[in-house]
Amino acid sequence: MADIIKLLPDHVANQIAAGEVVQRPASVVKELLENSIDAGASTIKLIVKDAGKTLIQIIDDGKGMTDTDARMSFERHATSKITNADDLFNLTTKGFRGEALASIAAVAHVELKTRPEGQDLGSQITVEGSKVIQQEPCATPKGTSLAVKNLFFNIPARRNFLKSNNVEMRHIIDEFQRVALAHPDIAMQMYHNDGELFHLSSGKLKQRIVGIFGGKTNEKLVPVKEETDIVKISGYVVKPEFAKKTRGEQFFFVNNRFIKSAYLNHAVSAAFDGLLPDRARSSYFLYLEVDPGSIDINIHPTKTEIKFDDEHSLYAMLRSTVKHSLGQFNIAPVLDFDRDRSLDTPYNYKDKFAAAPQIKVDRTFNPFENVAPPKKGVQMPHFEKPQTEGWEQLYEGLQKENIQAEGSKLTYESEQVTGDLFKSGDTAPAGRAGGFAKAEATTYQLQNKYVVTTIKSGMVIIHQHRAHQRVLYEELLKNITLASSVSQQLLFPLVLSYSPSELGLLLQLKEGLENTGFLFGSIKDETLEVTGIPTALTEAEVPIILEQLLSDLENEVPDVGFSQTDALAKSMAKSIAVKTGERLDETSREHLVNSLFACKEPSFSPSNRTTFITITSDELERKFQ
Ligand code: ADP
Ligand code: MG
């Protein structure tokens, strides 16, 4: 038999390696940013066109490369960062595999211009699909500029596999933010299609966080600091009262490298235990410094996972350090000597829009009633303002036991129950008109969670939150599609602050939101002006709804069309719907039952969960045998 084993040609081997290193435009951004940092750059500019599908360019003022190095850098396993295997256990650089440039050049058109200090002329190299097309001297500033064009031009399957520009851009911004947060001392800029997305000057960590997430962030941060034999912990956590419902900014850096660790995340969550409202998630920017020899970052190709020698102690230390910081903050204002005074709130306030104070009159309030008045109708859900909740959380731990004990009891409205028990005795439920057409049957609420009513064949138990979501979802879907909603104009526009990336997302959803009844004024400089809102909402609910929307659609903003409408309707229905734990009065209960069974698809919530169950008289009978 003839020999059949051959060595793969370099360009094929590189393409295969590229599959691991370059998954999407954001992977290129990450590798190039890391190279610039390893090259000691103090200024880095990132230019992106069409979410990186057309162009990703990085310009740095780092140490540059000589002619030969420039040529060598595109070879596989060509690296200046390690020379032997032992170095792997003592890494101080981001890169070490020597694969990135070779892989990128295998699947794109790459143009490199670079000049080291002390050399008059730099070199320019053009590589297309691993082939060097041209190399010549050129005049270029000190440092390196690397342009990656037409990513995956030679692998159509990979190019087609890329997600929409919105999704790819989201990934790129994530990578940019991670690197920016790890290196506040490096000035960084980012442009997308000629618009500037970030302009971060070099400074302290706090300035960097504010530069990325917007001016309001400053007042939300609590510093964290601790030093032990095995780890140095520093950074900030976001005060519990600013915790977000479903999404937080959660960043861990180990030796200035962004990592993901569910285990360490758990340690931080544990420190917040009892301080956060239900389902809220903490936000944090935490930096751990450990001996490079005590970690292994080599276990994952994209290097966001890490293995620690002593995870257990790290967990304990992280938890107690964060807890300590939060405790300090709860007792007295934290003294932060590193604070940059220019970021203090009063100075920002001078240009801020002054909103008129709102006066809210609760007409149903009865000082002699010790139970909170039930709501007028399910159409008008009530939202607590998050800010005013803050102080109570301090005592939450103390009250928890009582609340739980109460919550586990079945809560009936005692008066009504007695009255109705007798009533239902003579007007037997099964004798009623039956069917789902109109609920004239008496309704009950069980545990502030279920609505119970009778039908001809037995009884129905409705999950109030899911059922209301279904009702609102169908209604919203119709409104958005037909663009038929009515708005209520606000006397004073509501001015809300968002980070640039969040604003970008909202901008994409603008049309859909307008179809539900929102009206927008100016959208600029991290602020969104809301001038009109859907009639079914109150002003106080608006920030919560938009927040929910942002967290629901964070990574996957569907392109225009049905899927966007659907996502919008789902998210809004979720935030407007009555919650589990809310007490509903009789009118609301009846309204909910009637509108649920008027739905096209009453049996499931928009997220496909059961909205109601029925128990037939037969089933009941069997139970009593
Ligand atoms: P690695 O970063 O793992 O060493 P890369 O393929 O990313 O591998 O880069 C190969 C080499 O090219 C690096 O080791 C470095 O010497 C050089 N290099 C890459 N980018 C730059 C840059 N922006 N400035 C200076 N040198 C660079
Ligand atoms: Mg590299």
XYZ file of C-alpha atoms and ligand atoms in Angstrom:
653
model
C 0.000 0.000 0.000
C 1.235 3.482 -0.829
C 1.923 6.005 1.960
C -1.033 8.234 2.486
C -0.110 10.548 5.368
C 0.877 14.085 4.319
C 1.622 17.288 6.186
C -1.063 19.896 5.685
C 0.113 22.950 3.754
C 0.557 25.975 6.052
C -2.399 27.927 4.756
C -4.731 25.001 5.420
C -3.302 24.441 8.908
C -3.741 28.154 9.608
C -7.347 28.099 8.478
C -8.047 25.197 10.794
C -6.364 26.993 13.687
C -8.386 30.088 12.813
C -11.555 28.146 13.515
C -10.556 28.054 17.153
C -9.111 31.530 17.574
C -11.335 33.580 15.271
C -14.968 32.792 15.800
C -16.414 36.196 14.999
C -15.317 39.815 14.510
C -15.199 40.302 18.278
C -12.482 37.628 18.580
C -10.297 39.656 16.194
C -10.926 42.783 18.245
C -9.907 40.976 21.414
C -6.685 39.560 19.967
C -5.626 42.866 18.415
C -6.382 44.896 21.527
C -4.372 42.436 23.585
C -1.427 42.651 21.209
C -1.416 46.444 21.502
C -1.432 46.212 25.277
C 1.393 43.668 25.263
C 3.292 46.114 23.034
C 3.093 48.707 25.820
C 0.742 51.113 24.010
C -0.553 54.134 25.917
C -3.158 55.068 23.306
C -5.278 52.607 21.317
C -7.826 53.464 18.670
C -10.306 50.891 17.369
C -12.140 51.519 14.107
C -14.929 49.190 13.074
C -17.091 49.165 9.941
C -20.266 47.097 9.525
C -19.845 45.423 12.889
C -16.375 44.274 11.869
C -17.528 42.441 8.762
C -15.895 45.003 6.467
C -13.146 46.456 8.623
C -11.526 46.119 12.019
C -8.557 48.390 12.480
C -6.402 48.964 15.523
C -3.914 51.784 15.768
C -1.539 51.841 18.727
C 1.518 53.772 19.839
C 3.272 50.735 21.266
C 6.767 49.490 20.627
C 6.164 48.501 16.997
C 8.059 45.818 15.058
C 11.220 45.643 12.993
C 11.051 44.542 9.336
C 11.833 40.936 10.154
C 9.507 40.777 13.154
C 6.702 42.236 11.064
C 7.115 39.425 8.560
C 7.552 36.795 11.294
C 4.481 37.871 13.253
C 2.212 36.169 10.682
C 3.864 32.784 11.092
C 2.125 30.208 13.215
C 3.616 29.742 16.702
C 5.554 32.974 16.200
C 5.626 34.837 19.477
C 7.973 37.168 21.300
C 6.297 36.465 24.606
C 7.487 33.044 25.724
C 10.575 31.082 24.854
C 10.139 27.853 26.774
C 7.384 25.840 28.399
C 8.270 27.057 31.890
C 7.304 30.582 30.879
C 3.749 29.337 30.542
C 3.568 29.181 34.315
C 4.698 32.730 34.793
C 2.744 34.715 32.276
C 2.628 38.467 32.488
C 1.446 39.083 28.927
C -1.984 38.650 27.360
C -0.831 36.654 24.376
C 1.516 33.708 24.344
C 0.226 31.275 21.771
C 1.645 33.061 18.755
C -1.422 32.063 16.790
C -3.605 35.125 16.543
C -2.030 36.993 13.653
C -1.426 33.806 11.652
C -5.038 32.749 12.145
C -6.500 36.145 11.323
C -4.334 36.479 8.205
C -5.583 33.067 7.049
C -9.183 34.219 6.863
C -9.038 37.917 5.952
C -7.243 40.655 4.022
C -4.723 42.093 6.463
C -2.663 45.243 6.169
C 0.049 45.866 8.752
C 2.003 49.100 9.145
C 4.500 49.277 11.944
C 7.528 51.238 13.075
C 9.680 50.765 16.168
C 11.205 53.742 17.955
C 14.548 54.905 16.598
C 13.877 53.778 13.054
C 13.072 56.357 10.365
C 11.004 54.135 8.161
C 8.486 51.535 9.118
C 7.303 48.518 7.163
C 4.074 47.740 5.449
C 2.886 44.196 4.759
C -0.243 43.025 2.991
C -1.387 39.436 3.554
C -4.439 37.791 1.991
C -5.503 34.325 3.041
C -2.015 33.555 4.478
C -0.249 34.756 1.293
C 2.080 37.719 1.600
C 1.050 39.987 -1.278
C 3.397 42.861 -0.675
C 6.061 44.065 1.755
C 7.741 47.454 1.492
C 9.117 50.282 3.633
C 6.679 53.040 4.472
C 6.373 56.246 6.466
C 4.174 55.633 9.479
C 3.978 56.914 13.067
C 5.729 54.952 15.809
C 3.627 51.977 16.787
C 1.426 49.590 14.885
C -1.659 49.854 12.728
C -3.354 46.633 11.759
C -6.352 46.609 9.434
C -8.382 43.417 9.025
C -10.718 43.605 6.043
C -13.409 41.266 4.718
C -13.246 38.717 7.491
C -13.954 35.137 6.323
C -13.825 36.247 2.663
C -12.522 32.780 1.770
C -14.868 30.786 4.011
C -18.381 31.706 2.848
C -19.965 29.266 5.296
C -18.382 31.091 8.236
C -19.265 34.492 6.849
C -22.893 33.496 6.381
C -22.938 32.107 9.870
C -22.260 35.547 11.375
C -25.177 37.090 13.237
C -26.817 40.419 12.468
C -24.731 43.566 12.799
C -26.430 44.381 16.083
C -25.443 41.106 17.647
C -21.879 41.161 16.330
C -21.513 44.775 17.458
C -22.710 43.857 20.933
C -19.938 41.251 21.153
C -17.349 43.754 19.947
C -18.456 46.337 22.503
C -18.274 43.671 25.228
C -14.669 42.872 24.320
C -13.756 46.530 24.101
C -15.282 47.245 27.507
C -13.494 44.318 29.118
C -10.113 45.453 27.864
C -10.909 49.091 28.698
C -11.851 48.163 32.266
C -8.706 46.115 32.708
C -6.507 49.030 31.610
C -7.819 52.393 32.788
C -4.339 53.853 32.347
C -4.493 53.373 28.565
C -6.420 55.985 26.563
C -8.893 54.183 24.308
C -11.229 55.256 21.554
C -13.708 53.307 19.519
C -15.475 54.245 16.289
C -18.215 52.410 14.450
C -19.085 53.486 10.904
C -17.488 56.900 11.531
C -19.463 57.556 14.723
C -17.509 57.700 17.977
C -18.826 55.184 20.512
C -16.263 55.575 23.280
C -13.696 58.205 24.076
C -11.864 57.169 27.216
C -8.943 59.179 28.468
C -6.369 57.570 30.682
C -7.176 57.882 34.374
C -8.282 56.063 37.508
C -10.509 53.021 37.487
C -13.532 54.969 38.683
C -13.226 57.442 35.810
C -12.989 54.548 33.400
C -16.140 52.900 34.747
C -18.002 56.203 34.517
C -16.604 56.803 31.020
C -18.042 53.510 29.869
C -21.313 53.265 31.744
C -22.318 56.903 31.986
C -22.130 59.760 34.496
C -24.760 58.410 36.854
C -22.600 55.397 37.693
C -20.289 57.431 39.915
C -22.656 57.739 42.837
C -23.527 54.048 42.732
C -20.087 52.621 43.455
C -18.703 51.313 46.728
C -14.943 50.708 46.832
C -13.598 47.273 47.751
C -10.058 46.723 48.989
C -8.255 43.866 50.730
C -4.813 42.403 50.711
C -3.858 38.952 51.959
C -0.992 36.559 51.361
C -2.669 34.823 48.478
C -4.715 37.548 46.830
C -5.071 41.297 46.466
C -8.669 42.343 45.875
C -9.675 45.804 44.667
C -12.377 47.483 42.620
C -15.974 48.501 43.137
C -19.356 46.970 43.737
C -22.602 48.728 42.874
C -24.715 49.721 45.887
C -27.545 47.259 46.493
C -30.287 49.813 45.849
C -29.056 50.270 42.283
C -28.997 46.557 41.570
C -30.737 45.671 38.355
C -33.622 43.290 38.100
C -32.269 40.796 35.668
C -28.916 41.915 34.494
C -25.928 43.458 36.079
C -22.565 44.601 34.915
C -20.440 41.820 36.302
C -16.726 41.953 35.709
C -13.937 39.907 37.221
C -10.347 40.514 36.295
C -7.534 38.279 37.401
C -4.108 39.820 36.933
C -5.811 42.329 34.622
C -7.338 39.667 32.430
C -11.129 39.461 32.159
C -12.432 36.100 33.292
C -15.771 34.399 33.756
C -16.274 32.432 36.908
C -19.651 31.295 38.102
C -18.026 30.184 41.336
C -16.561 33.583 42.189
C -19.751 35.247 41.035
C -21.504 33.141 43.596
C -19.137 34.416 46.275
C -20.109 38.006 45.474
C -23.815 37.176 45.360
C -23.434 35.551 48.763
C -21.961 38.785 50.112
C -25.050 40.638 48.891
C -27.323 38.103 50.539
C -30.288 39.790 52.166
C -29.450 43.204 50.736
C -30.906 42.791 47.284
C -34.559 42.852 46.359
C -35.996 39.701 44.888
C -34.375 38.468 41.684
C -32.064 41.488 41.506
C -28.464 40.858 40.570
C -25.437 42.604 41.886
C -23.120 44.587 39.624
C -19.412 44.664 40.268
C -15.998 45.484 38.877
C -13.578 43.347 40.856
C -9.864 42.944 40.353
C -7.923 40.055 41.831
C -4.179 39.922 41.819
C -2.621 36.551 42.458
C 0.770 34.987 41.930
C 0.847 34.080 38.178
C 2.224 30.694 39.221
C -0.947 29.875 41.154
C -3.282 30.027 38.157
C -3.638 28.212 34.864
C -5.155 30.289 32.088
C -4.344 27.780 29.435
C -7.401 25.612 29.870
C -9.645 27.498 27.479
C -8.813 28.584 23.927
C -10.400 32.000 24.300
C -8.836 32.345 27.717
C -11.814 33.628 29.691
C -11.815 30.646 32.002
C -9.176 30.202 34.591
C -8.140 27.601 37.117
C -6.986 28.656 40.581
C -4.879 26.529 42.893
C -6.952 27.428 45.912
C -10.420 28.395 44.743
C -11.979 27.644 48.063
C -10.010 30.213 50.075
C -10.438 32.718 47.279
C -14.190 32.277 47.511
C -14.186 32.877 51.256
C -11.963 35.928 51.012
C -13.921 37.487 48.204
C -17.172 37.005 50.025
C -15.999 38.504 53.278
C -14.229 41.414 51.586
C -17.300 42.441 49.615
C -19.505 41.954 52.662
C -17.206 44.139 54.700
C -17.303 46.933 52.110
C -21.071 46.805 51.926
C -21.289 46.844 55.709
C -19.102 49.908 55.957
C -21.196 51.628 53.382
C -24.400 50.834 55.220
C -23.219 52.291 58.502
C -21.477 55.408 57.316
C -20.729 57.058 54.010
C -17.589 55.509 52.644
C -14.548 57.704 52.553
C -12.959 57.322 49.202
C -9.677 59.183 49.111
C -9.063 58.235 45.514
C -12.133 60.064 44.418
C -11.870 62.387 41.473
C -13.696 65.537 42.528
C -14.676 66.482 39.005
C -16.985 63.483 39.020
C -18.952 64.619 42.063
C -22.655 64.973 41.498
C -23.322 68.675 42.190
C -21.111 69.752 39.307
C -22.964 67.522 36.901
C -26.244 68.887 38.040
C -25.864 72.365 36.685
C -26.822 71.341 33.154
C -29.375 68.770 34.161
C -33.015 69.120 33.313
C -35.091 69.852 36.414
C -38.203 67.718 36.447
C -41.236 69.008 38.334
C -41.939 67.044 41.508
C -44.763 64.584 41.162
C -47.659 64.587 43.533
C -49.422 61.288 43.784
C -52.754 61.042 45.530
C -53.987 57.616 46.420
C -57.751 58.023 46.417
C -58.337 54.558 47.753
C -56.222 55.149 50.848
C -58.126 54.548 54.059
C -56.172 55.245 57.245
C -58.427 52.922 59.249
C -57.795 49.937 57.145
C -54.701 47.981 58.037
C -54.471 46.080 54.796
C -53.131 47.813 51.706
C -55.994 48.769 49.390
C -56.377 46.452 46.446
C -55.766 47.772 43.004
C -58.423 49.267 40.807
C -57.998 46.958 37.884
C -55.429 44.644 36.407
C -54.975 47.069 33.555
C -53.294 49.525 35.862
C -50.545 47.686 37.666
C -48.665 49.506 40.328
C -44.918 49.798 40.515
C -43.017 50.792 43.573
C -40.385 53.389 42.886
C -37.108 51.560 43.326
C -35.369 54.466 45.033
C -37.663 54.661 47.984
C -37.228 50.988 48.694
C -33.584 51.345 49.578
C -33.713 52.086 53.281
C -36.029 49.237 54.055
C -33.596 46.729 52.672
C -31.342 47.396 55.621
C -33.858 45.720 57.854
C -34.885 43.066 55.398
C -32.780 40.396 57.042
C -34.512 40.981 60.363
C -37.986 40.793 58.942
C -37.418 37.932 56.586
C -38.588 35.223 58.969
C -41.888 36.908 59.738
C -42.569 37.568 56.110
C -41.889 34.017 55.139
C -44.084 32.650 57.901
C -46.899 34.854 56.725
C -46.375 34.131 53.078
C -46.628 30.403 53.520
C -50.148 30.661 54.879
C -53.039 30.698 52.492
C -54.334 34.231 52.407
C -58.031 34.594 52.007
C -59.842 37.877 52.292
C -61.679 36.789 55.401
C -64.878 38.834 55.017
C -65.462 37.869 51.459
C -64.691 34.253 52.007
C -67.372 33.830 54.649
C -69.929 35.723 52.606
C -69.173 33.861 49.433
C -69.101 30.472 51.077
C -72.747 30.845 51.934
C -73.546 32.364 48.587
C -71.963 29.623 46.590
C -73.994 27.207 48.662
C -77.267 28.176 47.025
C -76.102 29.353 43.624
C -74.158 26.190 43.016
C -71.148 26.949 40.766
C -71.884 24.150 38.325
C -75.334 25.598 37.801
C -73.891 28.729 36.223
C -73.774 29.512 32.550
C -70.401 27.761 32.432
C -67.806 27.862 29.686
C -65.151 30.537 29.576
C -67.213 33.106 27.742
C -67.959 35.460 30.626
C -66.848 34.990 34.185
C -69.801 35.924 36.244
C -68.778 33.155 38.566
C -67.286 34.222 41.847
C -63.550 34.508 41.741
C -61.139 33.997 44.588
C -57.507 34.759 44.986
C -55.245 32.157 46.502
C -51.935 33.124 48.091
C -51.959 36.351 46.081
C -50.775 34.202 43.234
C -53.683 32.287 41.723
C -57.141 33.295 40.692
C -59.686 30.553 41.211
C -63.036 30.449 39.506
C -65.701 27.944 38.633
C -66.831 26.597 35.312
C -69.577 24.198 34.393
C -67.381 21.141 34.603
C -65.463 22.079 37.720
C -62.960 24.730 38.637
C -60.128 26.671 37.026
C -56.969 27.827 38.769
C -55.230 30.626 36.937
C -51.649 31.726 37.469
C -52.213 35.483 37.659
C -48.813 36.671 36.472
C -48.579 34.331 33.501
C -52.201 34.832 32.510
C -51.870 38.583 32.548
C -48.703 38.324 30.487
C -50.642 36.410 27.839
C -53.417 39.024 27.781
C -51.001 41.938 27.504
C -48.803 40.149 24.977
C -51.637 39.636 22.527
C -52.821 43.180 23.029
C -49.346 44.642 22.518
C -48.697 42.485 19.507
C -51.835 43.835 17.897
C -50.991 47.436 18.782
C -47.456 47.228 17.496
C -48.454 45.541 14.266
C -51.311 47.888 13.506
C -49.514 50.915 14.969
C -52.812 51.755 16.550
C -51.906 52.768 20.085
C -52.778 55.971 21.800
C -50.206 57.997 23.719
C -50.540 60.274 26.662
C -48.384 63.313 26.207
C -46.221 64.093 29.229
C -46.333 67.632 30.557
C -42.622 67.471 31.320
C -40.510 65.067 29.305
C -38.939 62.244 31.248
C -35.162 62.333 30.870
C -33.488 58.962 31.362
C -29.780 58.177 31.349
C -28.243 55.246 29.531
C -24.831 54.093 28.482
C -24.010 54.641 24.786
C -24.455 50.962 23.994
C -27.822 50.844 25.732
C -28.923 53.939 23.828
C -27.879 52.216 20.620
C -30.135 49.301 21.468
C -33.077 51.543 22.310
C -32.621 53.388 19.060
C -33.057 50.144 17.163
C -36.291 49.472 19.017
C -37.578 53.018 18.638
C -40.143 52.314 15.958
C -41.649 49.368 17.777
C -41.822 51.330 21.012
C -43.530 54.211 19.223
C -46.132 51.800 17.951
C -46.972 50.839 21.522
C -47.569 54.495 22.350
C -44.166 55.850 23.339
C -43.080 59.243 22.008
C -39.449 60.284 22.091
C -37.775 63.670 22.038
C -34.040 64.048 21.662
C -31.745 61.058 22.034
C -28.175 62.150 22.678
C -25.302 62.333 25.164
C -26.328 59.330 27.219
C -29.866 60.614 27.646
C -33.201 59.645 26.214
C -36.098 62.065 26.359
C -39.506 60.427 26.650
C -42.264 62.860 25.739
C -45.225 60.511 25.598
C -46.101 57.103 27.029
C -48.693 54.395 26.354
C -51.974 55.152 28.112
C -51.819 51.908 30.082
C -48.626 52.988 31.840
C -47.715 55.476 34.491
C -44.606 57.588 34.267
C -42.932 55.767 37.148
C -43.171 52.451 35.308
C -41.354 53.653 32.224
C -37.748 53.307 33.474
C -38.468 49.783 34.706
C -39.996 48.721 31.433
C -37.106 50.062 29.389
C -34.615 48.490 31.794
C -36.307 45.121 31.411
C -36.325 45.547 27.661
C -32.605 46.233 27.606
C -31.808 43.226 29.701
C -34.097 40.946 27.696
C -32.635 42.009 24.390
C -29.073 42.577 25.510
C -27.387 40.195 23.177
C -30.008 39.331 20.659
C -31.787 42.313 19.185
C -33.689 40.705 16.376
C -33.684 42.525 13.083
C -36.781 44.480 12.224
C -39.808 42.461 11.417
C -41.946 40.057 13.327
C -39.293 38.731 15.658
C -38.522 42.222 16.923
C -42.182 43.010 17.477
C -42.559 39.692 19.233
C -39.568 40.267 21.507
C -40.776 43.758 22.352
C -44.284 42.578 23.168
C -42.965 39.697 25.281
C -40.635 41.870 27.288
C -43.184 44.619 27.871
C -45.896 42.148 28.812
C -43.519 40.637 31.340
C -42.801 43.929 33.051
C -46.332 45.323 33.007
C -48.165 42.166 34.088
C -49.420 41.872 37.673
C -46.868 40.080 39.761
C -47.143 37.098 41.986
C -47.827 38.450 45.457
C -50.092 41.275 44.318
C -53.557 41.316 45.700
C -56.301 41.688 43.115
C -59.775 43.000 43.835
C -62.882 41.382 42.461
C -63.125 43.553 39.359
C -59.504 42.866 38.469
C -59.939 39.137 38.981
C -62.994 39.014 36.777
C -61.368 41.149 34.163
C -58.350 38.873 34.128
C -60.457 35.732 33.741
C -62.541 37.225 30.960
C -59.673 38.653 28.987
C -57.586 35.504 29.346
C -60.271 33.361 27.788
C -60.805 35.923 25.051
C -57.184 35.361 23.997
C -56.210 33.418 20.897
C -53.910 31.184 22.890
C -55.102 31.297 26.499
C -53.403 28.135 27.742
C -49.799 29.332 27.647
C -47.884 32.416 28.656
C -45.787 34.123 25.944
C -42.833 32.122 27.239
C -44.800 28.899 26.859
C -45.668 28.192 30.448
C -49.019 26.932 31.622
C -51.391 29.769 32.499
C -54.213 27.764 34.072
C -55.249 24.304 35.128
C -58.715 22.841 35.522
C -60.008 20.412 38.095
C -63.158 18.658 36.969
C -66.002 17.699 39.279
C -65.155 14.054 38.542
C -61.623 14.541 39.773
C -62.911 16.209 42.902
C -65.377 13.443 43.463
C -62.653 10.857 43.221
C -60.608 12.672 45.825
C -63.475 12.531 48.287
C -64.140 8.854 47.911
P 1.053 36.308 20.614
O 0.366 37.582 20.997
O 0.424 35.125 21.241
O 2.529 36.370 20.803
P 0.220 37.027 17.963
O 0.007 36.228 16.748
O -0.934 37.771 18.505
O 0.828 36.074 19.073
O 1.380 38.053 17.692
C 2.646 37.580 17.242
C 3.735 38.550 17.613
O 3.621 39.737 16.853
C 3.703 39.004 19.059
O 4.364 38.116 19.907
C 4.394 40.364 18.978
O 5.779 40.217 19.065
C 4.051 40.856 17.589
N 2.959 41.839 17.616
C 1.658 41.616 17.362
N 0.914 42.746 17.462
C 1.773 43.727 17.798
C 1.619 45.137 18.065
N 0.413 45.748 18.012
N 2.732 45.848 18.373
C 3.948 45.226 18.425
N 4.141 43.927 18.210
C 3.083 43.164 17.897
Mg -1.573 38.078 20.565
